[in-house]
PDB file of C-alpha atoms in Angstrom:
ATOM      1  CA  MET A   7     139.934 116.422 106.073  1.00 56.00           C
ATOM      2  CA  SER A   8     143.778 115.531 106.864  1.00 70.00           C
ATOM      3  CA  ALA A   9     144.906 117.653 109.915  1.00 85.00           C
ATOM      4  CA  PHE A  10     147.729 118.950 107.292  1.00 96.00           C
ATOM      5  CA  THR A  11     148.097 120.022 103.928  1.00 96.00           C
ATOM      6  CA  LEU A  12     151.773 120.518 102.243  1.00 97.00           C
ATOM      7  CA  ILE A  13     152.036 123.730 100.903  1.00 97.00           C
ATOM      8  CA  ARG A  14     154.890 124.334  98.186  1.00 96.00           C
ATOM      9  CA  THR A  15     156.082 127.563  96.879  1.00 97.00           C
ATOM     10  CA  GLU A  16     158.403 128.826  93.801  1.00 97.00           C
ATOM     11  CA  LEU A  17     161.161 131.467  94.936  1.00 95.00           C
ATOM     12  CA  GLU A  18     163.006 133.843  93.299  1.00 88.00           C
ATOM     13  CA  THR A  19     166.646 132.166  93.018  1.00 89.00           C
ATOM     14  CA  ARG A  20     169.741 133.591  91.489  1.00 93.00           C
ATOM     15  CA  ARG A  21     173.662 132.385  91.693  1.00 96.00           C
ATOM     16  CA  ARG A  22     175.557 133.186  94.466  1.00 98.00           C
ATOM     17  CA  GLU A  23     179.455 132.504  95.059  1.00 98.00           C
ATOM     18  CA  LEU A  24     180.451 131.060  98.503  1.00 99.00           C
ATOM     19  CA  VAL A  25     183.681 130.685  99.890  1.00 99.00           C
ATOM     20  CA  VAL A  26     184.796 127.748 102.632  1.00 99.00           C
ATOM     21  CA  VAL A  27     184.820 128.312 105.952  1.00 99.00           C
ATOM     22  CA  SER A  28     185.781 125.068 107.148  1.00 98.00           C
ATOM     23  CA  ALA A  29     185.808 121.555 106.302  1.00 98.00           C
ATOM     24  CA  ALA A  30     185.869 118.366 108.799  1.00 97.00           C
ATOM     25  CA  ASP A  31     185.087 115.024 108.385  1.00 96.00           C
ATOM     26  CA  VAL A  32     182.259 113.840 110.222  1.00 93.00           C
ATOM     27  CA  ASP A  33     183.014 110.044 110.123  1.00 92.00           C
ATOM     28  CA  PRO A  34     185.321 108.328 107.561  1.00 91.00           C
ATOM     29  CA  ASP A  35     182.638 108.570 105.370  1.00 91.00           C
ATOM     30  CA  TYR A  36     180.954 111.954 105.743  1.00 94.00           C
ATOM     31  CA  ARG A  37     182.314 115.270 105.327  1.00 97.00           C
ATOM     32  CA  ARG A  38     180.805 118.756 106.641  1.00 98.00           C
ATOM     33  CA  VAL A  39     181.573 121.896 104.620  1.00 99.00           C
ATOM     34  CA  LEU A  40     180.813 125.192 105.639  1.00 99.00           C
ATOM     35  CA  LEU A  41     180.534 128.125 103.322  1.00 99.00           C
ATOM     36  CA  ALA A  42     179.985 131.752 103.363  1.00 99.00           C
ATOM     37  CA  GLY A  43     179.830 134.424 101.040  1.00 98.00           C
ATOM     38  CA  GLU A  44     176.640 136.334  98.980  1.00 96.00           C
ATOM     39  CA  LEU A  45     173.835 135.317 101.203  1.00 97.00           C
ATOM     40  CA  ASP A  46     172.589 138.641 101.935  1.00 96.00           C
ATOM     41  CA  GLY A  47     168.752 137.791 101.154  1.00 94.00           C
ATOM     42  CA  TRP A  48     169.189 134.184 100.694  1.00 96.00           C
ATOM     43  CA  THR A  49     166.439 131.946 102.748  1.00 95.00           C
ATOM     44  CA  SER A  50     166.005 128.047 102.873  1.00 97.00           C
ATOM     45  CA  PRO A  51     162.708 127.766 105.214  1.00 96.00           C
ATOM     46  CA  GLY A  52     162.015 124.174 104.293  1.00 97.00           C
ATOM     47  CA  ALA A  53     163.381 121.069 105.784  1.00 98.00           C
ATOM     48  CA  ASP A  54     163.952 118.767 102.022  1.00 96.00           C
ATOM     49  CA  ASP A  55     165.029 122.288 100.484  1.00 98.00           C
ATOM     50  CA  HIS A  56     167.573 121.718  97.601  1.00 97.00           C
ATOM     51  CA  VAL A  57     170.284 123.956  95.918  1.00 98.00           C
ATOM     52  CA  ARG A  58     172.578 122.966  93.275  1.00 97.00           C
ATOM     53  CA  LEU A  59     176.173 123.664  94.136  1.00 98.00           C
ATOM     54  CA  PHE A  60     178.478 124.261  90.985  1.00 98.00           C
ATOM     55  CA  PHE A  61     182.317 123.201  91.239  1.00 97.00           C
ATOM     56  CA  PRO A  62     185.320 125.355  89.381  1.00 95.00           C
ATOM     57  CA  VAL A  63     186.882 124.255  86.564  1.00 94.00           C
ATOM     58  CA  GLU A  64     189.798 126.150  85.426  1.00 91.00           C
ATOM     59  CA  GLY A  65     189.792 127.483  82.113  1.00 93.00           C
ATOM     60  CA  ILE A  66     185.540 126.699  81.404  1.00 94.00           C
ATOM     61  CA  PRO A  67     182.690 128.827  81.672  1.00 93.00           C
ATOM     62  CA  MET A  68     180.883 128.360  85.177  1.00 90.00           C
ATOM     63  CA  GLU A  69     177.626 127.037  83.492  1.00 88.00           C
ATOM     64  CA  THR A  70     179.574 124.523  82.451  1.00 94.00           C
ATOM     65  CA  TRP A  71     181.177 123.367  85.767  1.00 96.00           C
ATOM     66  CA  PRO A  72     179.479 120.029  87.035  1.00 96.00           C
ATOM     67  CA  SER A  73     176.726 120.283  89.381  1.00 96.00           C
ATOM     68  CA  ARG A  74     174.827 118.229  91.789  1.00 95.00           C
ATOM     69  CA  GLU A  75     171.793 118.785  94.284  1.00 96.00           C
ATOM     70  CA  PHE A  76     172.327 119.140  97.875  1.00 97.00           C
ATOM     71  CA  THR A  77     169.932 120.093 101.159  1.00 98.00           C
ATOM     72  CA  PRO A  78     171.340 123.003 102.918  1.00 98.00           C
ATOM     73  CA  ILE A  79     171.817 123.667 106.261  1.00 98.00           C
ATOM     74  CA  PRO A  80     171.503 127.047 107.722  1.00 97.00           C
ATOM     75  CA  VAL A  81     174.161 127.952 110.072  1.00 97.00           C
ATOM     76  CA  GLY A  82     173.813 131.410 111.308  1.00 95.00           C
ATOM     77  CA  PRO A  83     175.168 133.708 108.536  1.00 96.00           C
ATOM     78  CA  ALA A  84     176.511 130.963 106.779  1.00 98.00           C
ATOM     79  CA  VAL A  85     175.187 127.712 105.021  1.00 99.00           C
ATOM     80  CA  ALA A  86     176.453 123.866 105.640  1.00 98.00           C
ATOM     81  CA  PHE A  87     176.757 120.766 103.270  1.00 98.00           C
ATOM     82  CA  GLU A  88     177.322 117.494 103.984  1.00 97.00           C
ATOM     83  CA  PHE A  89     178.887 114.825 101.737  1.00 96.00           C
ATOM     84  CA  VAL A  90     178.926 111.299 101.453  1.00 93.00           C
ATOM     85  CA  LEU A  91     182.416 110.556 100.611  1.00 92.00           C
ATOM     86  CA  HIS A  92     183.310 107.718  98.290  1.00 85.00           C
ATOM     87  CA  ASP A  93     185.377 107.326  94.896  1.00 83.00           C
ATOM     88  CA  GLY A  94     184.714 108.789  91.855  1.00 80.00           C
ATOM     89  CA  GLY A  95     182.124 111.069  92.847  1.00 88.00           C
ATOM     90  CA  VAL A  96     182.393 115.148  91.521  1.00 94.00           C
ATOM     91  CA  ALA A  97     181.147 116.720  94.587  1.00 95.00           C
ATOM     92  CA  SER A  98     182.695 113.602  97.159  1.00 94.00           C
ATOM     93  CA  ASP A  99     186.424 114.863  95.524  1.00 95.00           C
ATOM     94  CA  TRP A 100     185.910 118.082  96.061  1.00 97.00           C
ATOM     95  CA  ALA A 101     184.299 118.237  99.417  1.00 97.00           C
ATOM     96  CA  ARG A 102     187.645 115.738 100.107  1.00 96.00           C
ATOM     97  CA  ALA A 103     189.777 118.022  99.113  1.00 96.00           C
ATOM     98  CA  ALA A 104     188.161 120.978 100.480  1.00 97.00           C
ATOM     99  CA  GLY A 105     189.890 124.056 102.821  1.00 97.00           C
ATOM    100  CA  PRO A 106     189.664 127.421 103.911  1.00 98.00           C
ATOM    101  CA  GLY A 107     189.404 130.047 101.412  1.00 98.00           C
ATOM    102  CA  ASP A 108     188.005 127.444  98.128  1.00 98.00           C
ATOM    103  CA  ARG A 109     185.084 128.759  96.312  1.00 97.00           C
ATOM    104  CA  VAL A 110     182.004 127.310  94.684  1.00 98.00           C
ATOM    105  CA  VAL A 111     178.842 128.964  93.088  1.00 98.00           C
ATOM    106  CA  MET A 112     174.969 127.720  94.850  1.00 98.00           C
ATOM    107  CA  GLY A 113     171.849 128.586  93.045  1.00 98.00           C
ATOM    108  CA  GLY A 114     168.370 127.804  94.763  1.00 96.00           C
ATOM    109  CA  PRO A 115     166.498 126.727  96.914  1.00 98.00           C
ATOM    110  CA  ARG A 116     164.206 127.358  93.551  1.00 96.00           C
ATOM    111  CA  ARG A 117     160.807 126.019  95.469  1.00 96.00           C
ATOM    112  CA  THR A 118     159.843 125.086  99.383  1.00 98.00           C
ATOM    113  CA  MET A 119     157.574 123.107 101.049  1.00 97.00           C
ATOM    114  CA  ALA A 120     155.655 124.123 104.152  1.00 97.00           C
ATOM    115  CA  ILE A 121     153.363 121.766 106.534  1.00 97.00           C
ATOM    116  CA  ASP A 122     150.280 123.987 107.137  1.00 96.00           C
ATOM    117  CA  GLY A 123     148.951 121.889 110.349  1.00 96.00           C
ATOM    118  CA  GLU A 124     150.200 119.489 112.653  1.00 96.00           C
ATOM    119  CA  PRO A 125     150.481 115.579 111.781  1.00 97.00           C
ATOM    120  CA  ALA A 126     149.391 113.574 114.151  1.00 97.00           C
ATOM    121  CA  TRP A 127     152.735 111.619 113.512  1.00 98.00           C
ATOM    122  CA  TYR A 128     156.163 111.688 111.590  1.00 98.00           C
ATOM    123  CA  VAL A 129     158.029 108.621 109.559  1.00 98.00           C
ATOM    124  CA  LEU A 130     161.422 109.832 108.595  1.00 98.00           C
ATOM    125  CA  LEU A 131     163.272 107.642 106.263  1.00 98.00           C
ATOM    126  CA  GLY A 132     166.306 107.714 104.444  1.00 97.00           C
ATOM    127  CA  ASP A 133     170.041 106.867 104.017  1.00 96.00           C
ATOM    128  CA  ARG A 134     173.090 108.853 104.376  1.00 94.00           C
ATOM    129  CA  THR A 135     172.141 111.176 101.433  1.00 94.00           C
ATOM    130  CA  ALA A 136     168.996 112.541 103.456  1.00 96.00           C
ATOM    131  CA  GLU A 137     170.609 112.956 106.552  1.00 96.00           C
ATOM    132  CA  PRO A 138     171.007 116.403 106.498  1.00 97.00           C
ATOM    133  CA  ALA A 139     166.808 116.966 105.437  1.00 98.00           C
ATOM    134  CA  ILE A 140     165.701 114.494 108.323  1.00 98.00           C
ATOM    135  CA  ARG A 141     167.326 116.634 110.634  1.00 97.00           C
ATOM    136  CA  ARG A 142     165.895 119.655 109.387  1.00 98.00           C
ATOM    137  CA  PHE A 143     163.005 118.003 109.978  1.00 98.00           C
ATOM    138  CA  LEU A 144     163.209 116.684 113.656  1.00 98.00           C
ATOM    139  CA  ALA A 145     164.279 120.351 114.620  1.00 97.00           C
ATOM    140  CA  SER A 146     160.901 121.548 113.634  1.00 95.00           C
ATOM    141  CA  ILE A 147     158.767 118.686 114.803  1.00 97.00           C
ATOM    142  CA  PRO A 148     156.686 119.559 118.449  1.00 95.00           C
ATOM    143  CA  GLU A 149     158.868 117.360 121.367  1.00 95.00           C
ATOM    144  CA  ASP A 150     155.426 115.814 122.309  1.00 96.00           C
ATOM    145  CA  THR A 151     154.803 114.882 118.713  1.00 97.00           C
ATOM    146  CA  PRO A 152     155.561 110.995 117.931  1.00 97.00           C
ATOM    147  CA  ARG A 153     158.274 110.100 115.059  1.00 98.00           C
ATOM    148  CA  HIS A 154     159.537 106.970 113.414  1.00 98.00           C
ATOM    149  CA  VAL A 155     162.964 107.700 112.084  1.00 98.00           C
ATOM    150  CA  VAL A 156     164.897 104.955 110.573  1.00 97.00           C
ATOM    151  CA  ILE A 157     168.364 105.942 108.360  1.00 97.00           C
ATOM    152  CA  ALA A 158     170.108 102.962 106.911  1.00 96.00           C
ATOM    153  CA  ASP A 159     171.175 101.563 103.396  1.00 94.00           C
ATOM    154  CA  THR A 160     167.846 101.017 100.991  1.00 92.00           C
ATOM    155  CA  PRO A 161     167.523  97.652 101.212  1.00 93.00           C
ATOM    156  CA  GLN A 162     167.750  97.861 104.724  1.00 96.00           C
ATOM    157  CA  LEU A 163     165.415 101.334 104.838  1.00 96.00           C
ATOM    158  CA  ILE A 164     162.431  99.598 102.759  1.00 95.00           C
ATOM    159  CA  GLU A 165     162.411  96.488 105.292  1.00 97.00           C
ATOM    160  CA  ALA A 166     162.169  98.816 108.328  1.00 97.00           C
ATOM    161  CA  MET A 167     159.686 100.748 106.753  1.00 96.00           C
ATOM    162  CA  ASN A 168     157.456  98.049 105.817  1.00 96.00           C
ATOM    163  CA  ALA A 169     157.710  96.677 109.151  1.00 97.00           C
ATOM    164  CA  LEU A 170     156.212  99.897 111.011  1.00 97.00           C
ATOM    165  CA  PRO A 171     153.136  99.860 112.877  1.00 95.00           C
ATOM    166  CA  GLU A 172     149.692 101.192 112.243  1.00 93.00           C
ATOM    167  CA  LEU A 173     149.816 104.759 113.014  1.00 93.00           C
ATOM    168  CA  PRO A 174     146.333 105.869 114.047  1.00 93.00           C
ATOM    169  CA  GLY A 175     145.805 109.579 113.030  1.00 94.00           C
ATOM    170  CA  ASP A 176     146.783 111.752 110.083  1.00 96.00           C
ATOM    171  CA  GLY A 177     151.158 111.471 109.821  1.00 97.00           C
ATOM    172  CA  PHE A 178     153.424 112.905 107.450  1.00 98.00           C
ATOM    173  CA  VAL A 179     156.027 110.672 105.796  1.00 98.00           C
ATOM    174  CA  PHE A 180     159.064 111.490 104.290  1.00 98.00           C
ATOM    175  CA  ALA A 181     161.210 108.992 102.306  1.00 98.00           C
ATOM    176  CA  ALA A 182     164.146 109.718 100.736  1.00 97.00           C
ATOM    177  CA  ALA A 183     167.534 107.394  99.174  1.00 95.00           C
ATOM    178  CA  GLU A 184     168.373 105.065  96.277  1.00 94.00           C
ATOM    179  CA  GLN A 185     165.634 105.620  93.065  1.00 94.00           C
ATOM    180  CA  SER A 186     164.503 102.107  94.080  1.00 93.00           C
ATOM    181  CA  VAL A 187     162.751 103.696  97.411  1.00 95.00           C
ATOM    182  CA  VAL A 188     160.224 105.712  95.510  1.00 96.00           C
ATOM    183  CA  ALA A 189     158.283 102.775  94.486  1.00 96.00           C
ATOM    184  CA  ALA A 190     158.614 100.855  97.588  1.00 96.00           C
ATOM    185  CA  ALA A 191     156.922 103.985  99.422  1.00 97.00           C
ATOM    186  CA  ARG A 192     154.422 104.359  97.206  1.00 97.00           C
ATOM    187  CA  ALA A 193     153.274 100.931  97.738  1.00 97.00           C
ATOM    188  CA  PHE A 194     153.854 101.286 101.640  1.00 97.00           C
ATOM    189  CA  LEU A 195     152.000 105.035 101.285  1.00 97.00           C
ATOM    190  CA  GLU A 196     148.996 102.303  99.615  1.00 97.00           C
ATOM    191  CA  SER A 197     149.286  99.741 101.641  1.00 96.00           C
ATOM    192  CA  ARG A 198     148.555 101.864 104.863  1.00 95.00           C
ATOM    193  CA  GLY A 199     145.542 104.019 103.302  1.00 95.00           C
ATOM    194  CA  ILE A 200     147.908 107.301 103.662  1.00 95.00           C
ATOM    195  CA  PRO A 201     147.503 110.038 100.973  1.00 95.00           C
ATOM    196  CA  ILE A 202     150.178 110.607  98.363  1.00 95.00           C
ATOM    197  CA  ASP A 203     149.757 113.938  99.082  1.00 94.00           C
ATOM    198  CA  SER A 204     150.610 113.700 102.755  1.00 94.00           C
ATOM    199  CA  ALA A 205     154.124 112.567 102.245  1.00 97.00           C
ATOM    200  CA  VAL A 206     157.735 113.519 100.222  1.00 98.00           C
ATOM    201  CA  ILE A 207     158.892 110.540  98.566  1.00 98.00           C
ATOM    202  CA  LYS A 208     162.229 111.197  96.352  1.00 96.00           C
ATOM    203  CA  GLY A 209     164.943 109.340  94.905  1.00 95.00           C
ATOM    204  CA  TYR A 210     168.456 111.320  95.558  1.00 93.00           C
ATOM    205  CA  TRP A 211     170.742 108.973  93.415  1.00 87.00           C
ATOM    206  CA  ARG A 212     170.418 105.710  91.018  1.00 84.00           C
ATOM    207  CA  ARG A 213     172.134 102.610  91.295  1.00 72.00           C
ATOM    208  CA  GLY A 214     174.951 102.537  88.919  1.00 60.00           C
ATOM    209  CA  LEU A 215     175.750 106.214  89.233  1.00 58.00           C
ATOM    210  CA  SER A 216     177.782 107.589  91.912  1.00 51.00           C
ATOM    211  CA  ALA A 217     175.074 109.076  94.685  1.00 46.00           C
ATOM    212  CA  ASP A 218     176.057 112.747  94.093  1.00 50.00           C
ATOM    213  CA  ALA A 219     175.330 111.949  90.285  1.00 45.00           C
ATOM    214  CA  PRO A 220     172.562 114.390  89.113  1.00 39.00           C
ATOM    215  CA  LYS A 221     169.505 113.837  89.906  1.00 37.00           C
TER     216      LYS A 221
END
């Protein structure tokens, strides 16, 4: 029997109007936006939770606004989001122009995942779109628990994943990047004898579409 299990729970959700408190570039390709507003009762307990942000378009109903999914980062009474900046993405364009007072609508998370028990180790793999989730996982790991963290573009990520040493005991694997990481990560799990139900494997975006395109 594994030393831990992954517990998934459905959450009650509603859409909430938020406003930008601040926005700043972390580096030339990455921007962090802090939002506040209708957050009473809102919760995001899981490291890889996702919410949907709806970006305003004047003159059309909110239900038809373009929307994208992101990992929320709770910050006290506010919530932050981090955007990979690139040309031609709805979310990227919004984040690049965002300033105090700008509004956005958030829905979710609809479900959350908790780790019940203590994995012997953690393997956390992702590209830059997965950085927020990886940092949230790291914040919850006991200091004395081994962890292997790789953040890289998908080809280098897959290469680093396959080069990981054999790890004893029952551990947890998180891998999220471009869609091709899914098949590669599943093959990695099979080759190491790691049960799929001890892992979270996600394609956050698809090659040929912008990195903030709907998943």
